[in-house]
PDB file of C-alpha atoms in Angstrom:
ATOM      1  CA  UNK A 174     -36.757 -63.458  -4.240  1.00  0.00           C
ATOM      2  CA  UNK A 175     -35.353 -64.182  -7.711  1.00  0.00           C
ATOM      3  CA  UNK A 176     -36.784 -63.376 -10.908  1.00  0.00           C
ATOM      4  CA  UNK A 177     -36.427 -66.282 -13.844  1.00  0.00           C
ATOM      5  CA  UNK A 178     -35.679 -64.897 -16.887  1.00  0.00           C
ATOM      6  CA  UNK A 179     -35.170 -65.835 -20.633  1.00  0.00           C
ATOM      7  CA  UNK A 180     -31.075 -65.391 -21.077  1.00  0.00           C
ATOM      8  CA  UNK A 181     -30.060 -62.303 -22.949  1.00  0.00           C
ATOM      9  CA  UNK A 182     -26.650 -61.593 -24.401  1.00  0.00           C
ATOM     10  CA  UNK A 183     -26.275 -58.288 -21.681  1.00  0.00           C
ATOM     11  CA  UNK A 184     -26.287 -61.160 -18.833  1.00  0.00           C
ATOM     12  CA  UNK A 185     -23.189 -62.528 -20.299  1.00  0.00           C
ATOM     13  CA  UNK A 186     -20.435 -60.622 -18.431  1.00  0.00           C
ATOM     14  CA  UNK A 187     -22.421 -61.096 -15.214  1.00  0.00           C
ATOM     15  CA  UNK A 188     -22.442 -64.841 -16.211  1.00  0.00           C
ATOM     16  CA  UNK A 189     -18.785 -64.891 -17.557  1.00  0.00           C
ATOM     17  CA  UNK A 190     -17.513 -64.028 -13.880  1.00  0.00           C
ATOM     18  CA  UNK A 191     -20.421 -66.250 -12.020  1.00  0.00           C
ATOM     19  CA  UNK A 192     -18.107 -68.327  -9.387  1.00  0.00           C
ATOM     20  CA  UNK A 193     -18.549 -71.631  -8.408  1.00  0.00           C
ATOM     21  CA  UNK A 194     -17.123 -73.574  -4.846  1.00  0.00           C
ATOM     22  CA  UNK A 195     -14.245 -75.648  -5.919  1.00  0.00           C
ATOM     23  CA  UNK A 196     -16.690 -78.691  -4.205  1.00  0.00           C
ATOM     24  CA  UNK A 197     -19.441 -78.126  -6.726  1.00  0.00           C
ATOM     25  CA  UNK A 198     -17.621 -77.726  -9.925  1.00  0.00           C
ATOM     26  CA  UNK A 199     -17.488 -81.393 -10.816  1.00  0.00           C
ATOM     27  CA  UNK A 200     -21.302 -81.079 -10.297  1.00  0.00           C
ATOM     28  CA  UNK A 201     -22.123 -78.475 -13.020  1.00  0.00           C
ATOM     29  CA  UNK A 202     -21.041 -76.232 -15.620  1.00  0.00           C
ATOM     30  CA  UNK A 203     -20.027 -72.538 -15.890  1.00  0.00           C
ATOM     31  CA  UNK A 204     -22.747 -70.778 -17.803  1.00  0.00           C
ATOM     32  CA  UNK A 205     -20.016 -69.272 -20.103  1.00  0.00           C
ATOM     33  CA  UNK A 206     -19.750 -72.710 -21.025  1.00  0.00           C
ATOM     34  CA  UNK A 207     -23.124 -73.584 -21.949  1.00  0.00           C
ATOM     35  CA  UNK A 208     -24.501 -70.690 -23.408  1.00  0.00           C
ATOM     36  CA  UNK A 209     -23.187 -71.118 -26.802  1.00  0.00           C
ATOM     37  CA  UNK A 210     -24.201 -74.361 -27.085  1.00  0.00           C
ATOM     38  CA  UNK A 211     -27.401 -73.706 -25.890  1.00  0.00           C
ATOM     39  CA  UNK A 212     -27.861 -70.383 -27.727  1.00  0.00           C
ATOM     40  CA  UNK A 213     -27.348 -73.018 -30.595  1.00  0.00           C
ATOM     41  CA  UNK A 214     -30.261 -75.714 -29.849  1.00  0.00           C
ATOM     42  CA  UNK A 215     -33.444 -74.959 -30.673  1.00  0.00           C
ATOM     43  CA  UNK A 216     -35.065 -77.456 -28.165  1.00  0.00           C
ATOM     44  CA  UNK A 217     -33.022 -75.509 -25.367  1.00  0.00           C
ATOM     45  CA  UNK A 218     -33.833 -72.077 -23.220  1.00  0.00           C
ATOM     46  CA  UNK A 219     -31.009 -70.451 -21.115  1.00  0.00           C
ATOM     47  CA  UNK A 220     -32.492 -69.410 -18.205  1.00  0.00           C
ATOM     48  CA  UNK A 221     -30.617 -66.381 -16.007  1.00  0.00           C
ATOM     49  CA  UNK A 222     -32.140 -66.276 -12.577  1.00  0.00           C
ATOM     50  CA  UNK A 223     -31.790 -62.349 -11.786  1.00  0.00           C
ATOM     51  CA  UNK A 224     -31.879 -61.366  -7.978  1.00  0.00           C
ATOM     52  CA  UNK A 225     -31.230 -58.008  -5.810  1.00  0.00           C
ATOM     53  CA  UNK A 226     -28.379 -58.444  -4.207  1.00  0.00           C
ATOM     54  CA  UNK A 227     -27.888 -54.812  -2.059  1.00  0.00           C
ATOM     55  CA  UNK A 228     -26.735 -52.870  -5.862  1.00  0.00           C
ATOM     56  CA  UNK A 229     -28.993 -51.626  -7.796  1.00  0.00           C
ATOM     57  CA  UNK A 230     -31.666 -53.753  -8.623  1.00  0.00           C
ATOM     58  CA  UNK A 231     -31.765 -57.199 -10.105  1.00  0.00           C
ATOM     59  CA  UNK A 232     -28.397 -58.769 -11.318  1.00  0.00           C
ATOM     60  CA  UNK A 233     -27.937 -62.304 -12.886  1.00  0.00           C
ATOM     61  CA  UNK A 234     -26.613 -64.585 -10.283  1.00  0.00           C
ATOM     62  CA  UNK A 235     -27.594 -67.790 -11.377  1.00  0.00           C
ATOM     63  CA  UNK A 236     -27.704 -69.451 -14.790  1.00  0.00           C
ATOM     64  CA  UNK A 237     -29.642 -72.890 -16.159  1.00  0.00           C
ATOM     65  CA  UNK A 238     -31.011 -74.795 -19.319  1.00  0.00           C
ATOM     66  CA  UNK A 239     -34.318 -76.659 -19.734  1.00  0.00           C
ATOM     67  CA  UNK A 240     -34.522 -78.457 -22.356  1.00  0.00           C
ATOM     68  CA  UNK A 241     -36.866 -80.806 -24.632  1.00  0.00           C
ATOM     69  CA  UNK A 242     -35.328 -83.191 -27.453  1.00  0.00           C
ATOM     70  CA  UNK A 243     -31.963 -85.218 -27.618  1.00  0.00           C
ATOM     71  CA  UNK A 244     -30.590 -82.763 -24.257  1.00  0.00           C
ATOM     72  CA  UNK A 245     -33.825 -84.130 -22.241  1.00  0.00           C
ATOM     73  CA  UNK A 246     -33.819 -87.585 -23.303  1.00  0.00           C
ATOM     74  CA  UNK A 247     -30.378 -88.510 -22.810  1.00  0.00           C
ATOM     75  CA  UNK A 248     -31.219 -88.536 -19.611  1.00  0.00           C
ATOM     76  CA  UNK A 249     -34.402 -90.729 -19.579  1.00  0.00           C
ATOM     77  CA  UNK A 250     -34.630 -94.682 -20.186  1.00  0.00           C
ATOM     78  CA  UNK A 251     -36.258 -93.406 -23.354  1.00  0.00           C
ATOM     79  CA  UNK A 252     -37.764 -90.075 -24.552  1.00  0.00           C
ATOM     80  CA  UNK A 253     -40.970 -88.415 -23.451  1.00  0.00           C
ATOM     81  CA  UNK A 254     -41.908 -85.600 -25.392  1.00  0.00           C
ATOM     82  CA  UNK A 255     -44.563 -84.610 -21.647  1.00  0.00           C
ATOM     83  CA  UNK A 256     -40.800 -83.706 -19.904  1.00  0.00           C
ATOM     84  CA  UNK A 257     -38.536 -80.730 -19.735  1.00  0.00           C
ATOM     85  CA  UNK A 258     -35.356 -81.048 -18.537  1.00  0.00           C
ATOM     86  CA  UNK A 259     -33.484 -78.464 -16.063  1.00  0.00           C
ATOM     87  CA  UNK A 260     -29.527 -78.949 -16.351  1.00  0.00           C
ATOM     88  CA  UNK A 261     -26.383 -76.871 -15.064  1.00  0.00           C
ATOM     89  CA  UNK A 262     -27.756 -74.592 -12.294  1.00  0.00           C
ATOM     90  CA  UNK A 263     -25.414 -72.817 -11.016  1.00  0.00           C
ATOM     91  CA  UNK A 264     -25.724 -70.245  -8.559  1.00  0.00           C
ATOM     92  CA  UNK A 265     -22.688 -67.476  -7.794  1.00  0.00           C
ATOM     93  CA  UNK A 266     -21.155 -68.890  -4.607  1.00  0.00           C
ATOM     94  CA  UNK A 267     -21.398 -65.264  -3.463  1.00  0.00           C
ATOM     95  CA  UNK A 268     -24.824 -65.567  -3.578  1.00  0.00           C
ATOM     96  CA  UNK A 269     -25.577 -69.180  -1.927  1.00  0.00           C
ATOM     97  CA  UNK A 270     -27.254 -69.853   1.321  1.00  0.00           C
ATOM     98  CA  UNK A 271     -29.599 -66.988   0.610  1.00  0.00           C
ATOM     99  CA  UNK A 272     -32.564 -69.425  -0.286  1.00  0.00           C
ATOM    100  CA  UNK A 273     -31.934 -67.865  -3.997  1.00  0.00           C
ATOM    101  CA  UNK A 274     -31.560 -71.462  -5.845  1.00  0.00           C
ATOM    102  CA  UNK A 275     -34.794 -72.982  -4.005  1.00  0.00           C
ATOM    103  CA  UNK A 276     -36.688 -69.920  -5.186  1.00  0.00           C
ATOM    104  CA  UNK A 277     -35.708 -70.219  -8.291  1.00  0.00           C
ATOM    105  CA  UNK A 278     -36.525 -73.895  -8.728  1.00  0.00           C
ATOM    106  CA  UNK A 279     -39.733 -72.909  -6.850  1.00  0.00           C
ATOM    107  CA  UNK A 280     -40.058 -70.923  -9.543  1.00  0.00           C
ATOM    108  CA  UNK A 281     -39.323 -72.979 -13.120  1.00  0.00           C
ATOM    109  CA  UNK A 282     -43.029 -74.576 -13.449  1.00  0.00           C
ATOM    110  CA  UNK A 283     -44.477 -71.338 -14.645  1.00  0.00           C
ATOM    111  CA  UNK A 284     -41.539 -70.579 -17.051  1.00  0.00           C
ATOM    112  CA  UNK A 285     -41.877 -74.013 -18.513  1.00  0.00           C
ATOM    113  CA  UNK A 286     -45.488 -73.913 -18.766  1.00  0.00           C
ATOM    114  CA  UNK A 287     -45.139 -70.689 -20.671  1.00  0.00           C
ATOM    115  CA  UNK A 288     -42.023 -71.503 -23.042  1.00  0.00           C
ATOM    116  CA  UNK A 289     -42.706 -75.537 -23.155  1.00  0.00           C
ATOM    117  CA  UNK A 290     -46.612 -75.703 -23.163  1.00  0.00           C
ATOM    118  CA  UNK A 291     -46.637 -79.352 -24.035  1.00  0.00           C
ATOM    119  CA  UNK A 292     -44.961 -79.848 -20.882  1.00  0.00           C
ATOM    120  CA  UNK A 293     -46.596 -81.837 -18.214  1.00  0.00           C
ATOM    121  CA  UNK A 294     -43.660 -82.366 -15.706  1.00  0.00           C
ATOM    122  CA  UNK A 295     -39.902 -81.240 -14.904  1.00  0.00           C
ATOM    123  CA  UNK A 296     -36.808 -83.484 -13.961  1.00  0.00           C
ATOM    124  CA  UNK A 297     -32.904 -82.566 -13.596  1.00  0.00           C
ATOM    125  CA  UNK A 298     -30.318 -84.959 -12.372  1.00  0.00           C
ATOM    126  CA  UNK A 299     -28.288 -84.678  -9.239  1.00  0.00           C
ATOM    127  CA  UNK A 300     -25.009 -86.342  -8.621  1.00  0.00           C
ATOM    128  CA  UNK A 301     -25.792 -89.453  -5.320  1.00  0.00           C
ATOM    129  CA  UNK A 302     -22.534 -87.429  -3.696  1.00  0.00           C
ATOM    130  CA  UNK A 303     -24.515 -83.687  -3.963  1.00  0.00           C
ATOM    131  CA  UNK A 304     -26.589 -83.717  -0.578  1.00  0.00           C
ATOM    132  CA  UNK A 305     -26.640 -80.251  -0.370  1.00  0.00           C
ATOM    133  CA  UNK A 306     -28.496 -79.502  -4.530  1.00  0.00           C
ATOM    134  CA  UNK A 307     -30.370 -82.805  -3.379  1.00  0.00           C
ATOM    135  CA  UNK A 308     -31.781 -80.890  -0.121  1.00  0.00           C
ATOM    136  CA  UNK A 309     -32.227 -77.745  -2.447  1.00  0.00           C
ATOM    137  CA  UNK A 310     -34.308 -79.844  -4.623  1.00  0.00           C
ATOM    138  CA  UNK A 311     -36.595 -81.480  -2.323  1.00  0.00           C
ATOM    139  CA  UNK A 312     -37.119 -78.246  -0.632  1.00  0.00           C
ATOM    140  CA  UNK A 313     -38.547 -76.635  -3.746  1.00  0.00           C
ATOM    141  CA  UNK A 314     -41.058 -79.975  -4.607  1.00  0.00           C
ATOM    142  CA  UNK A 315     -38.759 -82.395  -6.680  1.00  0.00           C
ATOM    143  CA  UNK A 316     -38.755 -85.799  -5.592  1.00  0.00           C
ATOM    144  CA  UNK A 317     -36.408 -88.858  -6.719  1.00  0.00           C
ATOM    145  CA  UNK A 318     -38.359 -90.329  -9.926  1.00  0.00           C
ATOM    146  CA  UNK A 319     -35.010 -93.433 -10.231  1.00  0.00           C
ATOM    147  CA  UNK A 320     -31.675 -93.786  -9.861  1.00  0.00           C
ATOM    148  CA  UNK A 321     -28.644 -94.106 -12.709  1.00  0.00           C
ATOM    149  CA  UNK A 322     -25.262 -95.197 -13.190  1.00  0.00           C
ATOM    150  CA  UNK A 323     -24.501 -92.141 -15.479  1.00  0.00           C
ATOM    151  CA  UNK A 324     -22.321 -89.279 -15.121  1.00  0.00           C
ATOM    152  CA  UNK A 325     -18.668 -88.870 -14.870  1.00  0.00           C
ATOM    153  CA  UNK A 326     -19.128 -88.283 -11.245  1.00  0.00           C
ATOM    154  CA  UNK A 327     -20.626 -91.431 -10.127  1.00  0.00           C
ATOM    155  CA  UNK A 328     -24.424 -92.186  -9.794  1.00  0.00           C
ATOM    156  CA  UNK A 329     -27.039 -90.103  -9.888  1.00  0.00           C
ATOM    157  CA  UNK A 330     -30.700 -89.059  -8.615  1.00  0.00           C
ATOM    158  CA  UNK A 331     -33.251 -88.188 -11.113  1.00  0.00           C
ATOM    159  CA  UNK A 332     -35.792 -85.652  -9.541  1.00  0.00           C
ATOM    160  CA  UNK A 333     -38.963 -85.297 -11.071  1.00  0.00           C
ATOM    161  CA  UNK A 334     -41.865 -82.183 -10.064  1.00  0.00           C
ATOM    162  CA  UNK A 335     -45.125 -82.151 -12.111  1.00  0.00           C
ATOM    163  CA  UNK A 336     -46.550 -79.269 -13.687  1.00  0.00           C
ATOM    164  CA  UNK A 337     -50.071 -78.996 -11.964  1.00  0.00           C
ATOM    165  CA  UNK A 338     -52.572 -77.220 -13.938  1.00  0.00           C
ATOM    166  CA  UNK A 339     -50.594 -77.673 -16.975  1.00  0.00           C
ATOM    167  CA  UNK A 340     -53.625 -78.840 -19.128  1.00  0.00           C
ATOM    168  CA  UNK A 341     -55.844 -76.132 -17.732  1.00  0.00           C
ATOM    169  CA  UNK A 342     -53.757 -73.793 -20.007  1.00  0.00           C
ATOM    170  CA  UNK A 343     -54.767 -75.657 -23.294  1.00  0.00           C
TER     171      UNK A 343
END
């Protein structure tokens, strides 16, 4: 299964040729196209999401942000320091149907709890018209928190998954 880790700049060419289904572009973002800005903000982690594919060893197929400050509460009726947000995953279509993306958001509660410690849930947005990231989602233990208008793609789910145990690590 995939292994979550921090972004580095030596996943960039692996990222930089990352392909997406035409379908699911208006969805997300190429990670070439967030890293710099997320590189940039402080309150944001890239996240590569490294998995063995048949070469040799791990290789980044996947790329997303969580983020705290003015990236997570733009998406919230108003801010809550207690959330991280996930945005852009993006998985290499070369790589989907391989259970890869539900792995990995299997996965993000221990990253967050270990880069975000103040952190006592996780939430990302999915576009109404995305069934498919929606069943990806609830497969890996997010559930719809509310509904909003938002998004240049038409309304959206917000999906919420709590962070169990999080205050144990205080």
């Amino acid at each position: 299964m995939p292994t979550l880790t921090p972004y580095t700049p030596a996943h960039f060419a692996a990222l930089s040729a990352l392909q997406l289904p035409a379908a699911q572009e208006q969805f997300t973002a190429y990670p070439a196209d967030l890293i710099p800005e997320t590189e940039a903000d402080a309150d944001s982690l890239g996240v590569t999401i490294l998995a063995d594919i048949g070469l040799d060893g791990e290789a980044p197929v996947g790329y997303f942000v969580l983020s705290a400050g003015a990236q997570r509460d733009k998406y919230l009726p108003e801010p809550d320091p207690a959330g991280v947000a996930i945005r852009a995953l993006s998985i290499d279509e070369r790589c989907q149907g391989r259970g890869i993306g539900t792995a990995a958001m299997e996965a993000v509660p221990e990253l967050v709890r270990a880069h975000f410690p103040q952190a006592e849930y996780v939430f990302l947005v999915v576009n109404a018209r995305n069934a498919h990231a929606r069943r990806v989602y609830e497969k890996a233990g997010y559930a719809v928190w509310f509904g909003r208008d938002g998004g240049k793609a038409g309304p959206q789910w917000v999906m919420r998954r709590e962070l169990a145990g999080a205050s144990a690590l205080e």
